[in-house]
CSV table of C-alpha atoms in Angstrom, one decimal:
chain,number,residue,atom,x,y,z
A,1,MET,CA,-37.9,37.6,38.6
A,2,GLN,CA,-35.8,34.9,40.0
A,3,ARG,CA,-37.4,32.4,37.6
A,4,ARG,CA,-36.7,34.7,34.7
A,5,ALA,CA,-33.0,35.1,35.8
A,6,PHE,CA,-32.7,31.4,36.2
A,7,ASN,CA,-34.2,30.7,32.7
A,8,SER,CA,-31.9,33.3,31.2
A,9,THR,CA,-28.9,31.8,32.8
A,10,LEU,CA,-30.0,28.3,31.7
A,11,VAL,CA,-30.4,29.4,28.1
A,12,LYS,CA,-27.0,31.0,28.0
A,13,SER,CA,-25.4,27.9,29.5
A,14,LEU,CA,-27.1,25.6,27.0
A,15,ALA,CA,-26.1,28.0,24.1
A,16,ALA,CA,-22.5,28.0,25.3
A,17,ALA,CA,-22.4,24.3,25.6
A,18,SER,CA,-23.9,23.9,22.2
A,19,ALA,CA,-21.3,26.3,20.7
A,20,ALA,CA,-18.5,24.4,22.4
A,21,THR,CA,-19.8,21.1,21.0
A,22,VAL,CA,-20.1,22.6,17.5
A,23,ALA,CA,-16.6,24.0,17.7
A,24,GLY,CA,-15.2,20.7,18.9
A,25,THR,CA,-16.9,18.9,16.0
A,26,VAL,CA,-15.5,21.4,13.5
A,27,SER,CA,-12.1,21.1,15.0
A,28,ALA,CA,-12.2,17.3,14.9
A,29,GLN,CA,-13.3,17.4,11.2
A,30,THR,CA,-10.5,19.8,10.1
A,31,ALA,CA,-7.7,18.5,12.2
A,32,PRO,CA,-5.0,16.6,10.2
A,33,LYS,CA,-4.9,12.9,10.6
A,34,ARG,CA,-2.0,11.7,12.8
A,35,GLY,CA,-0.5,8.3,13.6
A,36,GLY,CA,-0.5,5.1,11.7
A,37,LYS,CA,1.6,4.4,8.7
A,38,LEU,CA,2.0,6.9,5.9
A,39,GLY,CA,1.7,5.4,2.4
A,40,LEU,CA,3.2,7.0,-0.7
A,41,VAL,CA,1.7,5.9,-4.1
A,42,LEU,CA,3.7,6.8,-7.2
A,43,GLY,CA,1.8,6.4,-10.5
A,44,GLY,CA,3.1,5.6,-14.0
A,45,GLY,CA,4.0,8.1,-16.6
A,46,SER,CA,7.2,7.0,-18.5
A,47,ALA,CA,9.5,10.1,-18.7
A,48,ARG,CA,7.1,12.1,-16.7
A,49,GLY,CA,8.0,9.8,-13.8
A,50,PHE,CA,11.1,12.0,-13.1
A,51,SER,CA,8.7,14.5,-11.5
A,52,HIS,CA,8.1,12.1,-8.7
A,53,ILE,CA,11.6,12.9,-7.5
A,54,GLY,CA,10.7,16.6,-7.2
A,55,VAL,CA,7.6,15.8,-5.2
A,56,LEU,CA,9.6,13.7,-2.8
A,57,LYS,CA,12.0,16.6,-2.3
A,58,ALA,CA,9.2,18.9,-1.3
A,59,LEU,CA,7.6,16.3,1.0
A,60,GLU,CA,10.8,15.5,2.9
A,61,GLU,CA,11.7,19.2,3.3
A,62,SER,CA,8.4,19.5,5.2
A,63,GLY,CA,8.6,16.5,7.4
A,64,TYR,CA,6.7,13.8,5.4
A,65,LYS,CA,8.5,10.4,5.2
A,66,ALA,CA,6.7,7.4,3.9
A,67,ASP,CA,6.5,4.1,5.7
A,68,VAL,CA,5.0,2.2,2.8
A,69,VAL,CA,5.8,2.9,-0.9
A,70,VAL,CA,3.9,1.4,-3.8
A,71,GLY,CA,4.6,2.2,-7.5
A,72,THR,CA,3.4,1.4,-11.0
A,73,SER,CA,5.7,1.5,-14.0
A,74,ALA,CA,7.9,4.6,-13.7
A,75,GLY,CA,6.6,5.0,-10.2
A,76,SER,CA,8.0,1.6,-9.2
A,77,LEU,CA,11.4,2.7,-10.4
A,78,VAL,CA,11.5,5.8,-8.2
A,79,GLY,CA,9.8,3.9,-5.4
A,80,ALA,CA,12.4,1.2,-5.4
A,81,PHE,CA,15.2,3.7,-5.0
A,82,TYR,CA,13.3,5.5,-2.3
A,83,ALA,CA,12.5,2.3,-0.4
A,84,ALA,CA,16.2,1.3,-0.6
A,85,GLY,CA,17.2,4.4,1.3
A,86,TYR,CA,18.1,6.9,-1.4
A,87,SER,CA,17.2,10.5,-0.6
A,88,PRO,CA,15.4,12.5,-3.3
A,89,TRP,CA,18.5,14.5,-3.8
A,90,GLN,CA,20.6,11.3,-4.4
A,91,MET,CA,17.9,10.1,-6.8
A,92,GLU,CA,18.2,13.3,-8.7
A,93,GLU,CA,21.9,12.8,-9.1
A,94,VAL,CA,21.3,9.3,-10.4
A,95,ALA,CA,18.6,10.4,-12.7
A,96,LEU,CA,20.7,13.1,-14.3
A,97,LYS,CA,23.7,10.7,-14.6
A,98,VAL,CA,22.1,7.6,-16.1
A,99,ARG,CA,22.1,7.5,-19.9
A,100,ASP,CA,19.4,6.1,-22.1
A,101,ILE,CA,21.7,3.4,-23.3
A,102,ASP,CA,22.0,2.2,-19.7
A,103,VAL,CA,18.4,1.0,-19.7
A,104,ALA,CA,17.5,0.7,-23.4
A,105,ASP,CA,18.8,-2.7,-24.5
A,106,LEU,CA,17.5,-3.1,-28.0
A,107,ASN,CA,16.1,-6.5,-28.7
A,108,SER,CA,16.4,-8.1,-32.1
A,109,ALA,CA,15.9,-11.8,-31.2
A,110,ASN,CA,12.4,-11.4,-29.6
A,111,LYS,CA,9.5,-10.0,-31.7
A,112,ARG,CA,7.4,-9.3,-28.5
A,113,GLY,CA,9.1,-6.1,-27.6
A,114,MET,CA,11.7,-3.5,-28.8
A,115,PHE,CA,13.7,-3.8,-25.5
A,116,ALA,CA,14.6,-6.8,-23.5
A,117,GLY,CA,14.4,-5.1,-20.1
A,118,GLU,CA,17.4,-6.9,-18.7
A,119,ALA,CA,19.4,-3.6,-18.6
A,120,LEU,CA,16.8,-1.9,-16.5
A,121,GLN,CA,16.7,-4.9,-14.1
A,122,ARG,CA,20.5,-4.9,-13.8
A,123,LEU,CA,20.7,-1.2,-13.3
A,124,VAL,CA,18.2,-1.2,-10.4
A,125,ASN,CA,19.8,-4.2,-8.7
A,126,ASP,CA,23.2,-2.6,-8.9
A,127,TYR,CA,21.9,0.6,-7.3
A,128,VAL,CA,20.0,-1.2,-4.5
A,129,ARG,CA,23.1,-3.4,-3.9
A,130,GLN,CA,21.3,-6.6,-5.0
A,131,GLN,CA,18.9,-6.3,-2.0
A,132,PRO,CA,15.6,-8.2,-2.5
A,133,ILE,CA,12.4,-6.3,-1.9
A,134,GLU,CA,11.9,-7.7,1.5
A,135,LYS,CA,15.3,-6.4,2.6
A,136,LEU,CA,14.7,-2.8,1.5
A,137,LYS,CA,14.5,-0.2,4.3
A,138,LEU,CA,10.9,0.7,3.6
A,139,THR,CA,7.9,-1.6,2.9
A,140,PHE,CA,7.7,-1.6,-0.9
A,141,GLY,CA,5.5,-3.1,-3.6
A,142,ALA,CA,5.6,-2.9,-7.4
A,143,VAL,CA,2.4,-3.4,-9.4
A,144,ALA,CA,2.4,-5.3,-12.6
A,145,THR,CA,-0.2,-7.0,-14.8
A,146,ASN,CA,-0.5,-10.7,-15.5
A,147,LEU,CA,-0.6,-10.9,-19.3
A,148,HIS,CA,-2.7,-14.0,-19.4
A,149,SER,CA,-5.3,-13.4,-16.7
A,150,GLY,CA,-5.4,-9.6,-16.8
A,151,GLU,CA,-5.2,-9.4,-13.1
A,152,ALA,CA,-3.1,-6.9,-11.1
A,153,VAL,CA,-0.1,-8.4,-9.4
A,154,LEU,CA,1.6,-6.9,-6.3
A,155,LEU,CA,5.3,-7.9,-6.2
A,156,ARG,CA,6.3,-7.9,-2.6
A,157,SER,CA,9.4,-10.1,-2.4
A,158,GLY,CA,12.3,-11.3,-4.5
A,159,ASP,CA,14.4,-9.6,-7.1
A,160,THR,CA,13.9,-5.8,-6.8
A,161,GLY,CA,15.1,-5.1,-10.3
A,162,GLN,CA,13.0,-7.8,-11.8
A,163,ALA,CA,9.9,-6.4,-10.1
A,164,VAL,CA,10.6,-2.9,-11.5
A,165,ARG,CA,11.2,-4.4,-14.9
A,166,ALA,CA,7.9,-6.2,-14.8
A,167,SER,CA,6.0,-3.2,-13.6
A,168,SER,CA,7.5,-1.1,-16.4
A,169,ALA,CA,7.2,-3.6,-19.2
A,170,ILE,CA,5.0,-1.6,-21.6
A,171,PRO,CA,3.5,-4.1,-24.1
A,172,GLY,CA,5.2,-3.8,-27.4
A,173,VAL,CA,8.0,-1.7,-26.0
A,174,PHE,CA,9.5,-4.2,-23.5
A,175,VAL,CA,9.4,-8.0,-23.7
A,176,PRO,CA,7.1,-9.4,-21.0
A,177,ALA,CA,8.9,-10.2,-17.8
A,178,GLN,CA,9.0,-13.7,-16.5
A,179,VAL,CA,8.3,-13.8,-12.7
A,180,GLY,CA,7.4,-17.0,-10.9
A,181,GLY,CA,6.3,-18.7,-14.0
A,182,ASN,CA,4.0,-15.9,-15.1
A,183,GLU,CA,4.4,-13.3,-17.9
A,184,LEU,CA,4.0,-9.9,-16.4
A,185,VAL,CA,3.7,-6.5,-18.2
A,186,ASP,CA,3.2,-2.9,-17.2
A,187,GLY,CA,1.0,-2.3,-14.1
A,188,GLY,CA,-0.5,0.7,-15.7
A,189,LEU,CA,-2.8,-1.5,-17.7
A,190,VAL,CA,-4.9,-2.3,-14.6
A,191,SER,CA,-3.7,0.0,-11.8
A,192,PRO,CA,-1.9,3.2,-12.9
A,193,LEU,CA,-2.3,4.7,-9.4
A,194,PRO,CA,-2.3,1.8,-7.0
A,195,VAL,CA,-3.7,3.3,-3.8
A,196,ARG,CA,-5.5,0.1,-2.7
A,197,PHE,CA,-2.3,-1.8,-2.7
A,198,ALA,CA,-0.7,0.7,-0.3
A,199,ARG,CA,-3.5,0.2,2.1
A,200,ALA,CA,-3.2,-3.6,1.7
A,201,LEU,CA,0.4,-3.2,2.9
A,202,GLY,CA,-0.7,-1.4,6.0
A,203,ALA,CA,-0.9,2.3,5.1
A,204,THR,CA,-3.5,4.1,7.0
A,205,GLN,CA,-3.0,7.4,5.2
A,206,VAL,CA,-2.1,7.7,1.6
A,207,ILE,CA,-0.5,10.4,-0.5
A,208,ALA,CA,-0.8,9.6,-4.2
A,209,VAL,CA,1.2,11.3,-6.9
A,210,ASP,CA,-0.2,11.3,-10.4
A,211,VAL,CA,2.4,12.5,-12.9
A,212,GLY,CA,0.3,11.7,-16.0
A,213,THR,CA,-1.8,14.1,-17.9
A,214,LYS,CA,-4.8,14.0,-20.2
A,215,PRO,CA,-3.7,13.0,-23.8
A,216,GLN,CA,-2.1,15.9,-25.7
A,217,ASN,CA,-1.9,16.5,-29.4
A,218,ASN,CA,1.8,15.6,-29.4
A,219,VAL,CA,2.0,12.2,-30.9
A,220,GLY,CA,5.4,11.5,-32.6
A,221,ASN,CA,6.0,9.5,-35.7
A,222,GLY,CA,7.5,6.5,-34.0
A,223,LEU,CA,5.9,3.3,-32.7
A,224,TYR,CA,7.1,4.0,-29.2
A,225,GLU,CA,5.3,7.4,-29.1
A,226,VAL,CA,2.1,5.9,-30.5
A,227,ILE,CA,2.1,3.1,-27.9
A,228,LEU,CA,2.6,5.6,-25.0
A,229,GLN,CA,-0.1,7.9,-26.3
A,230,SER,CA,-2.5,5.0,-26.4
A,231,PHE,CA,-1.5,4.1,-22.9
A,232,GLU,CA,-2.4,7.6,-21.7
A,233,ILE,CA,-5.8,7.6,-23.4
A,234,MET,CA,-6.6,4.2,-22.0
A,235,GLY,CA,-5.4,4.9,-18.4
A,236,ARG,CA,-6.7,8.4,-17.7
A,237,ALA,CA,-10.2,7.4,-16.6
A,238,LEU,CA,-8.8,4.6,-14.4
A,239,THR,CA,-6.3,6.9,-12.8
A,240,ASN,CA,-8.9,9.4,-11.9
A,241,LEU,CA,-11.0,6.6,-10.3
A,242,GLU,CA,-8.1,5.3,-8.2
A,243,ALA,CA,-7.1,8.8,-7.2
A,244,LYS,CA,-10.4,9.2,-5.3
A,245,GLU,CA,-9.2,6.5,-2.9
A,246,ALA,CA,-6.2,8.5,-1.7
A,247,ASP,CA,-6.3,10.8,1.4
A,248,PHE,CA,-4.4,13.4,-0.7
A,249,LEU,CA,-3.4,13.7,-4.3
A,250,ILE,CA,-0.6,15.7,-5.9
A,251,ARG,CA,-0.6,16.3,-9.6
A,252,PRO,CA,2.5,18.0,-11.1
A,253,ASP,CA,1.8,19.9,-14.3
A,254,THR,CA,3.5,17.8,-16.8
A,255,SER,CA,1.3,18.7,-19.7
A,256,ARG,CA,4.1,20.5,-21.6
A,257,PHE,CA,6.3,17.4,-21.6
A,258,SER,CA,5.9,14.4,-23.8
A,259,SER,CA,6.0,11.0,-22.1
A,260,THR,CA,9.0,10.2,-24.3
A,261,ASP,CA,10.9,13.4,-23.4
A,262,PHE,CA,13.7,11.8,-21.3
A,263,GLY,CA,15.9,14.7,-22.1
A,264,ALA,CA,13.8,17.0,-19.9
A,265,ARG,CA,14.7,15.2,-16.7
A,266,LYS,CA,15.8,18.3,-14.8
A,267,ASP,CA,12.7,20.3,-15.8
A,268,LEU,CA,10.4,17.4,-14.9
A,269,ILE,CA,12.0,17.1,-11.4
A,270,GLN,CA,11.5,20.8,-10.9
A,271,ALA,CA,7.9,20.5,-12.0
A,272,GLY,CA,7.4,17.9,-9.4
A,273,TYR,CA,9.0,20.1,-6.7
A,274,VAL,CA,6.9,23.1,-7.6
A,275,ALA,CA,3.7,21.0,-7.4
A,276,GLY,CA,4.8,19.5,-4.1
A,277,ARG,CA,5.6,22.8,-2.5
A,278,ALA,CA,2.3,24.3,-3.7
A,279,ALA,CA,0.3,21.4,-2.2
A,280,LEU,CA,1.9,21.6,1.3
A,281,ALA,CA,-0.5,24.0,2.9
A,282,GLU,CA,-3.6,22.0,2.0
A,283,LEU,CA,-1.7,18.7,2.7
A,284,SER,CA,-0.9,19.8,6.3
A,285,ARG,CA,-4.6,20.3,7.0
A,286,LYS,CA,-5.4,16.7,6.0
A,287,VAL,CA,-2.3,14.7,6.8
A,288,ALA,CA,0.1,15.7,9.6
A,289,PRO,CA,3.9,15.5,9.0
A,290,ASN,CA,5.4,12.4,10.6
A,291,ALA,CA,9.1,13.1,10.5
A,292,LYS,CA,11.6,15.9,11.1
A,293,ALA,CA,11.6,18.4,8.3
A,294,GLY,CA,14.7,18.1,6.1
């Protein structure tokens, strides 16, 4: 009887220990990651890039503040403002105030692009108070493509406006940007959602925001619309591949907007905000907030 009682007690103890071990394992697997540097990756998308601002609003309201920001094309524009210290609400004010003519400098002297890109560079530098990339408040990088080698280039120092200009220089739309003796064009050609570059800059956890969408049957009649639609077709598979490298992905529903619909800025910002708020419950289970909720 004593041996049976002993065996029964031993079995129960082992079972309890096993259950505790399993529970501890499950808890460890489901606990959100904490510590380290939080990276924010903002993908390209032309006009749809305005939805990045809405996502940032939702993240900041819930206590997520990036330490590292990397952007491609439209994402580099939003990322530069964010890294310079602008809040998402301040960025929204700027976005709704800036006119198309402020960034669209028609180019007649150079047959390599419809726009020179100098106006965009000047606008960014004016807003960041002429601060170079290395002087911005957050670690920032803009991704461009070397036109001659086809390699991705991470711009980490120097003229902030020039970096954004290079990262956003859609071939055929903008004249290639000259940076350090190299001709650079839109980073979306080779890295539309540059997660790996955020990790290269020290991010241990990465939230990526993909504002693009699969190609829609909404091609306009102009050259600009045809080029952007071609970009979307070419870049979708690459974006999906890069998205797998992120710890968490947010994809605003921008399917009802054309990539040339710059008049829908307010609606695009709202679409980003809705997507950001909807993602928060799942995000909090994978990545812990790292700042005070705004």
